[in-house]
């Protein structure tokens, strides 16, 4: 199996069908499987998946278990050489996941990678760009709402000088699209630290990958729509 795609849903009825259909055309030349873990949606998310896409490996939780836990649930069952953690509000382009797997195979020093994320109109999604690792002062500034008084105080953390057209090693990529080498999962014993419920588990993962001596890389070799 080349690729295991893992998606966590919670009331994602409006977008999940488009995501699944895009994945099908995104994987034209590779073998893949897709797991969807539903966090007790109260809409028709699980029903739509079960009725329209019987090939999806659907796991249903009895309550909302956040982000890390359900991703780990599916990762335990995944057979792929690479794992792709893909949010339900994403849409990948035709053949793009073939290309991303090929890219990962050509970059053995990369543990985790992400791609260029666009909004629904095809413009760069600035809310989904990589970021630098935060400092205590950065987090204090956010809590105290200091950017209202000093607009540029978070420019370094928010990577305001980031060039989205250049492939580059970065501190962290966003959890909406993360392709992981199986070696990373096997060394950590989890995809995301289960102590996190939601938020910052992607930053923590990227830090762990770097501690392994592997790279976290942003590459515009493909793009993907992220509705955020």
Short mmCIF file of C-alpha atoms in Angstrom, two decimals:
data_model
loop_
_atom_site.label_atom_id
_atom_site.label_comp_id
_atom_site.label_asym_id
_atom_site.label_seq_id
_atom_site.Cartn_x
_atom_site.Cartn_y
_atom_site.Cartn_z
CA UNK A 1 0.00 0.00 0.00
CA UNK A 2 1.49 3.34 -1.05
CA UNK A 3 -0.64 5.77 0.93
CA UNK A 4 -3.04 5.76 3.86
CA UNK A 5 -5.23 8.86 4.06
CA UNK A 6 -6.72 9.68 7.45
CA UNK A 7 -9.51 12.19 7.98
CA UNK A 8 -11.24 13.17 11.21
CA UNK A 9 -14.80 14.50 10.85
CA UNK A 10 -17.20 16.36 13.08
CA UNK A 11 -20.37 17.69 11.46
CA UNK A 12 -18.64 17.73 8.08
CA UNK A 13 -21.63 16.75 5.94
CA UNK A 14 -21.34 19.77 3.63
CA UNK A 15 -17.75 19.19 2.54
CA UNK A 16 -16.75 15.56 3.10
CA UNK A 17 -18.23 14.23 -0.12
CA UNK A 18 -16.17 16.66 -2.21
CA UNK A 19 -13.06 15.75 -0.28
CA UNK A 20 -13.51 12.01 -0.82
CA UNK A 21 -14.19 12.42 -4.53
CA UNK A 22 -11.10 14.61 -4.89
CA UNK A 23 -8.98 11.98 -3.15
CA UNK A 24 -10.14 9.40 -5.67
CA UNK A 25 -8.83 11.44 -8.58
CA UNK A 26 -5.83 12.60 -6.59
CA UNK A 27 -4.59 8.99 -6.43
CA UNK A 28 -4.54 7.89 -10.06
CA UNK A 29 -1.35 5.80 -10.11
CA UNK A 30 -0.82 4.76 -6.51
CA UNK A 31 -2.56 2.29 -4.22
CA UNK A 32 -4.32 3.94 -1.30
CA UNK A 33 -6.84 3.49 1.47
CA UNK A 34 -8.85 6.15 3.25
CA UNK A 35 -9.88 6.05 6.87
CA UNK A 36 -12.47 8.47 8.21
CA UNK A 37 -12.95 8.72 11.96
CA UNK A 38 -16.20 10.47 12.85
CA UNK A 39 -16.33 12.23 16.22
CA UNK A 40 -20.02 11.65 16.96
CA UNK A 41 -21.36 14.10 14.38
CA UNK A 42 -24.96 15.15 14.92
CA UNK A 43 -25.50 15.84 11.21
CA UNK A 44 -25.48 13.22 8.42
CA UNK A 45 -21.70 12.98 8.01
CA UNK A 46 -21.38 9.31 8.93
CA UNK A 47 -24.55 8.35 7.05
CA UNK A 48 -23.35 10.03 3.85
CA UNK A 49 -19.99 8.30 4.04
CA UNK A 50 -21.46 4.86 4.76
CA UNK A 51 -24.10 5.04 2.03
CA UNK A 52 -22.16 6.81 -0.74
CA UNK A 53 -18.64 5.46 -0.19
CA UNK A 54 -18.65 1.84 0.99
CA UNK A 55 -14.93 1.51 0.27
CA UNK A 56 -14.09 4.08 2.97
CA UNK A 57 -12.89 2.57 6.24
CA UNK A 58 -15.26 4.37 8.59
CA UNK A 59 -14.70 4.45 12.35
CA UNK A 60 -17.38 6.01 14.53
CA UNK A 61 -16.68 7.38 17.99
CA UNK A 62 -19.39 7.71 20.60
CA UNK A 63 -18.22 11.21 21.55
CA UNK A 64 -16.00 13.99 20.26
CA UNK A 65 -12.46 12.85 20.99
CA UNK A 66 -10.67 15.84 19.51
CA UNK A 67 -7.99 15.61 16.82
CA UNK A 68 -5.02 13.60 18.06
CA UNK A 69 -6.90 10.60 19.45
CA UNK A 70 -8.98 9.77 16.33
CA UNK A 71 -6.01 10.26 14.00
CA UNK A 72 -4.10 7.79 16.14
CA UNK A 73 -7.05 5.37 16.03
CA UNK A 74 -6.80 5.15 12.26
CA UNK A 75 -3.00 5.27 12.13
CA UNK A 76 -2.89 2.02 14.13
CA UNK A 77 -4.79 0.31 11.31
CA UNK A 78 -3.09 2.02 8.37
CA UNK A 79 -0.97 -0.04 5.97
CA UNK A 80 0.51 2.69 3.80
CA UNK A 81 4.17 3.46 3.22
CA UNK A 82 3.14 7.07 3.88
CA UNK A 83 0.35 8.53 6.01
CA UNK A 84 -1.57 11.62 4.91
CA UNK A 85 -3.56 13.48 7.54
CA UNK A 86 -6.14 15.39 5.54
CA UNK A 87 -8.89 17.55 7.00
CA UNK A 88 -12.48 17.11 5.75
CA UNK A 89 -12.58 20.65 4.34
CA UNK A 90 -9.81 19.97 1.80
CA UNK A 91 -9.90 19.34 -1.93
CA UNK A 92 -6.89 17.83 -3.69
CA UNK A 93 -6.17 18.18 -7.40
CA UNK A 94 -6.15 15.37 -9.96
CA UNK A 95 -3.00 13.25 -9.70
CA UNK A 96 -1.60 15.46 -6.93
CA UNK A 97 -1.26 12.75 -4.30
CA UNK A 98 0.62 10.58 -6.80
CA UNK A 99 3.05 13.45 -7.21
CA UNK A 100 3.36 14.05 -3.47
CA UNK A 101 4.18 10.40 -2.76
CA UNK A 102 6.79 10.49 -5.53
CA UNK A 103 8.26 13.64 -3.97
CA UNK A 104 8.47 12.01 -0.53
CA UNK A 105 10.27 9.00 -1.99
CA UNK A 106 12.82 11.34 -3.50
CA UNK A 107 13.44 13.16 -0.20
CA UNK A 108 14.41 10.50 2.32
CA UNK A 109 15.61 13.12 4.80
CA UNK A 110 12.06 14.53 5.14
CA UNK A 111 9.88 13.16 7.93
CA UNK A 112 6.86 15.39 7.37
CA UNK A 113 5.83 17.55 4.43
CA UNK A 114 2.98 19.81 3.41
CA UNK A 115 2.04 21.57 0.22
CA UNK A 116 0.80 24.94 -1.04
CA UNK A 117 -2.68 25.55 0.38
CA UNK A 118 -5.17 27.70 -1.51
CA UNK A 119 -8.56 29.14 -0.69
CA UNK A 120 -11.69 28.14 -2.59
CA UNK A 121 -11.02 30.87 -5.18
CA UNK A 122 -7.54 29.59 -5.98
CA UNK A 123 -5.68 32.27 -4.04
CA UNK A 124 -2.94 31.58 -1.51
CA UNK A 125 -4.54 30.75 1.83
CA UNK A 126 -2.54 32.98 4.15
CA UNK A 127 -4.27 31.54 7.22
CA UNK A 128 -2.79 28.12 6.45
CA UNK A 129 0.88 28.97 5.90
CA UNK A 130 3.73 27.38 7.87
CA UNK A 131 4.78 29.10 11.08
CA UNK A 132 7.91 29.34 13.14
CA UNK A 133 7.98 27.67 16.52
CA UNK A 134 6.37 29.98 19.07
CA UNK A 135 8.21 31.44 22.02
CA UNK A 136 6.72 32.08 25.45
CA UNK A 137 6.70 35.79 24.58
CA UNK A 138 4.73 35.09 21.39
CA UNK A 139 2.08 33.22 23.32
CA UNK A 140 1.94 35.88 26.02
CA UNK A 141 1.43 38.53 23.32
CA UNK A 142 -1.50 36.54 21.92
CA UNK A 143 -3.12 36.05 25.33
CA UNK A 144 -2.70 39.73 26.17
CA UNK A 145 -3.90 40.79 22.68
CA UNK A 146 -0.78 42.90 22.22
CA UNK A 147 -0.96 42.81 18.38
CA UNK A 148 -3.80 45.34 18.68
CA UNK A 149 -1.28 47.81 20.07
CA UNK A 150 1.82 46.53 18.26
CA UNK A 151 0.68 45.10 14.88
CA UNK A 152 4.07 43.64 13.96
CA UNK A 153 4.87 41.95 17.25
CA UNK A 154 4.06 38.45 15.91
CA UNK A 155 5.63 38.85 12.46
CA UNK A 156 8.46 36.43 13.20
CA UNK A 157 6.20 33.74 14.68
CA UNK A 158 3.65 34.12 11.87
CA UNK A 159 6.44 33.84 9.29
CA UNK A 160 5.47 37.09 7.55
CA UNK A 161 8.58 36.84 5.34
CA UNK A 162 7.57 33.39 4.07
CA UNK A 163 7.91 32.80 0.31
CA UNK A 164 5.13 30.39 -0.75
CA UNK A 165 6.74 29.76 -4.15
CA UNK A 166 9.96 28.35 -2.69
CA UNK A 167 10.44 24.82 -1.43
CA UNK A 168 12.00 25.11 2.01
CA UNK A 169 12.55 23.55 5.38
CA UNK A 170 10.27 25.11 7.98
CA UNK A 171 9.59 24.82 11.71
CA UNK A 172 5.99 23.63 11.46
CA UNK A 173 3.25 22.99 8.93
CA UNK A 174 -0.49 23.07 9.49
CA UNK A 175 -2.37 19.94 10.51
CA UNK A 176 -4.88 20.22 7.67
CA UNK A 177 -2.46 18.52 5.22
CA UNK A 178 0.45 16.55 6.65
CA UNK A 179 2.18 13.73 4.80
CA UNK A 180 4.23 11.59 7.16
CA UNK A 181 6.83 8.95 6.53
CA UNK A 182 5.89 5.67 8.25
CA UNK A 183 9.27 5.68 9.99
CA UNK A 184 8.13 8.73 11.97
CA UNK A 185 4.95 7.03 13.17
CA UNK A 186 6.79 3.88 14.13
CA UNK A 187 9.46 5.75 16.11
CA UNK A 188 6.97 7.93 17.98
CA UNK A 189 4.35 5.24 18.53
CA UNK A 190 1.65 7.75 17.60
CA UNK A 191 0.85 10.20 14.83
CA UNK A 192 -0.01 13.04 17.23
CA UNK A 193 0.74 13.15 20.93
CA UNK A 194 -2.50 11.86 22.54
CA UNK A 195 -2.13 14.33 25.42
CA UNK A 196 -3.37 17.04 23.08
CA UNK A 197 -7.14 17.27 22.51
CA UNK A 198 -7.02 19.86 19.72
CA UNK A 199 -4.64 22.67 18.67
CA UNK A 200 -0.82 22.61 18.71
CA UNK A 201 -0.54 18.85 18.18
CA UNK A 202 0.76 19.61 14.67
CA UNK A 203 3.42 21.97 16.08
CA UNK A 204 4.42 19.36 18.65
CA UNK A 205 4.69 16.69 15.92
CA UNK A 206 6.97 18.88 13.82
CA UNK A 207 9.21 19.50 16.83
CA UNK A 208 9.46 15.74 17.43
CA UNK A 209 10.34 15.11 13.77
CA UNK A 210 13.18 17.62 13.98
CA UNK A 211 14.44 16.00 17.17
CA UNK A 212 14.73 12.77 15.14
CA UNK A 213 17.09 14.53 12.73
CA UNK A 214 14.52 14.59 9.95
CA UNK A 215 13.22 17.63 8.09
CA UNK A 216 9.83 19.33 8.05
CA UNK A 217 9.39 20.66 4.53
CA UNK A 218 6.97 22.92 2.70
CA UNK A 219 6.83 22.21 -1.02
CA UNK A 220 4.71 23.92 -3.68
CA UNK A 221 5.16 20.89 -5.93
CA UNK A 222 1.38 20.45 -5.54
CA UNK A 223 -1.43 22.63 -4.24
CA UNK A 224 -4.60 21.81 -2.35
CA UNK A 225 -7.74 23.78 -1.53
CA UNK A 226 -8.21 24.38 2.19
CA UNK A 227 -11.53 25.91 3.17
CA UNK A 228 -10.26 26.37 6.78
#
